[in-house]
Amino acid sequence: MRVALLVQNKLDFVDGTCVKGSYKGELEIQWERCNDVVVSWLGRTVASELVPNIMYASSAKKVWDEFKERFDKDNLTSIYQLWVEIASLKQGTESVASYFSKMKYLWDELDILAPLPSCDCEESRPYMEHLVRQRLLQFLMGHNESNSQVRSNVLQRKLVLSVNQAYAVTVQEESQRALGVVEPNKEPLTMLA
């Protein structure tokens, strides 16, 4: 919702930057119209049982603050559940693309609940490097045995690949195997190159 409001240039209505008292006359009427639009957007995105809480709200900020107070908690149980799902996710009979999409979705949800450092400072670099390695290993752990050679080649590299790079290598290998270019139990020529 934050992203949707930011794209529409309406985030100021919920964060308190754009207040009604700053506008007079015709601008005040336009402010009320924009505020009502934001309230209606909020109403369309929440569960139906929460809509009555929004119907008579005087401002989008009040709705936002109330929901933030009610729902924006550091939920350790949710974080734990995501970690369990990430650890148990396996490729199975799915394509690498489908498996990766599910893994990426879980990582994105985890990043929302447990935000990453927002700075690109020297102090956060070791953490971010650790996270890159951790996610690479999580991705490789769920691979099918048919991708064991790819996994071995990725792990043996001196330079650690990003998850996206490992995904690209795996998809390329999967495509070549589907075309019959590479036998599944033989070391692929593309990896040797």
PDB file of C-alpha atoms in Angstrom, residues 10 39 52 58 62 78 80 121 139 141 145 159 169 183:
ATOM      1  CA  LYS A  10      -0.435  10.503  -2.105  1.00  0.00           C
ATOM      2  CA  VAL A  39      -9.431   6.719   2.286  1.00  0.00           C
ATOM      3  CA  PRO A  52     -16.648  -0.156   8.785  1.00  0.00           C
ATOM      4  CA  SER A  58     -12.068  12.136   8.997  1.00  0.00           C
ATOM      5  CA  LYS A  62      -6.141   8.668  11.156  1.00  0.00           C
ATOM      6  CA  SER A  78       5.424 -14.721  11.341  1.00  0.00           C
ATOM      7  CA  TYR A  80       9.636 -17.919  12.328  1.00  0.00           C
ATOM      8  CA  CYS A 121      27.716   2.131   4.729  1.00  0.00           C
ATOM      9  CA  PHE A 139      18.317 -21.419  -3.118  1.00  0.00           C
ATOM     10  CA  MET A 141      19.547 -26.366  -0.936  1.00  0.00           C
ATOM     11  CA  GLU A 145      19.314 -33.776  -7.633  1.00  0.00           C
ATOM     12  CA  LEU A 159      33.758 -15.398  -6.521  1.00  0.00           C
ATOM     13  CA  VAL A 169      23.038 -20.569 -14.581  1.00  0.00           C
ATOM     14  CA  GLU A 183      22.913 -35.235 -20.199  1.00  0.00           C
TER      15      GLU A 183
END
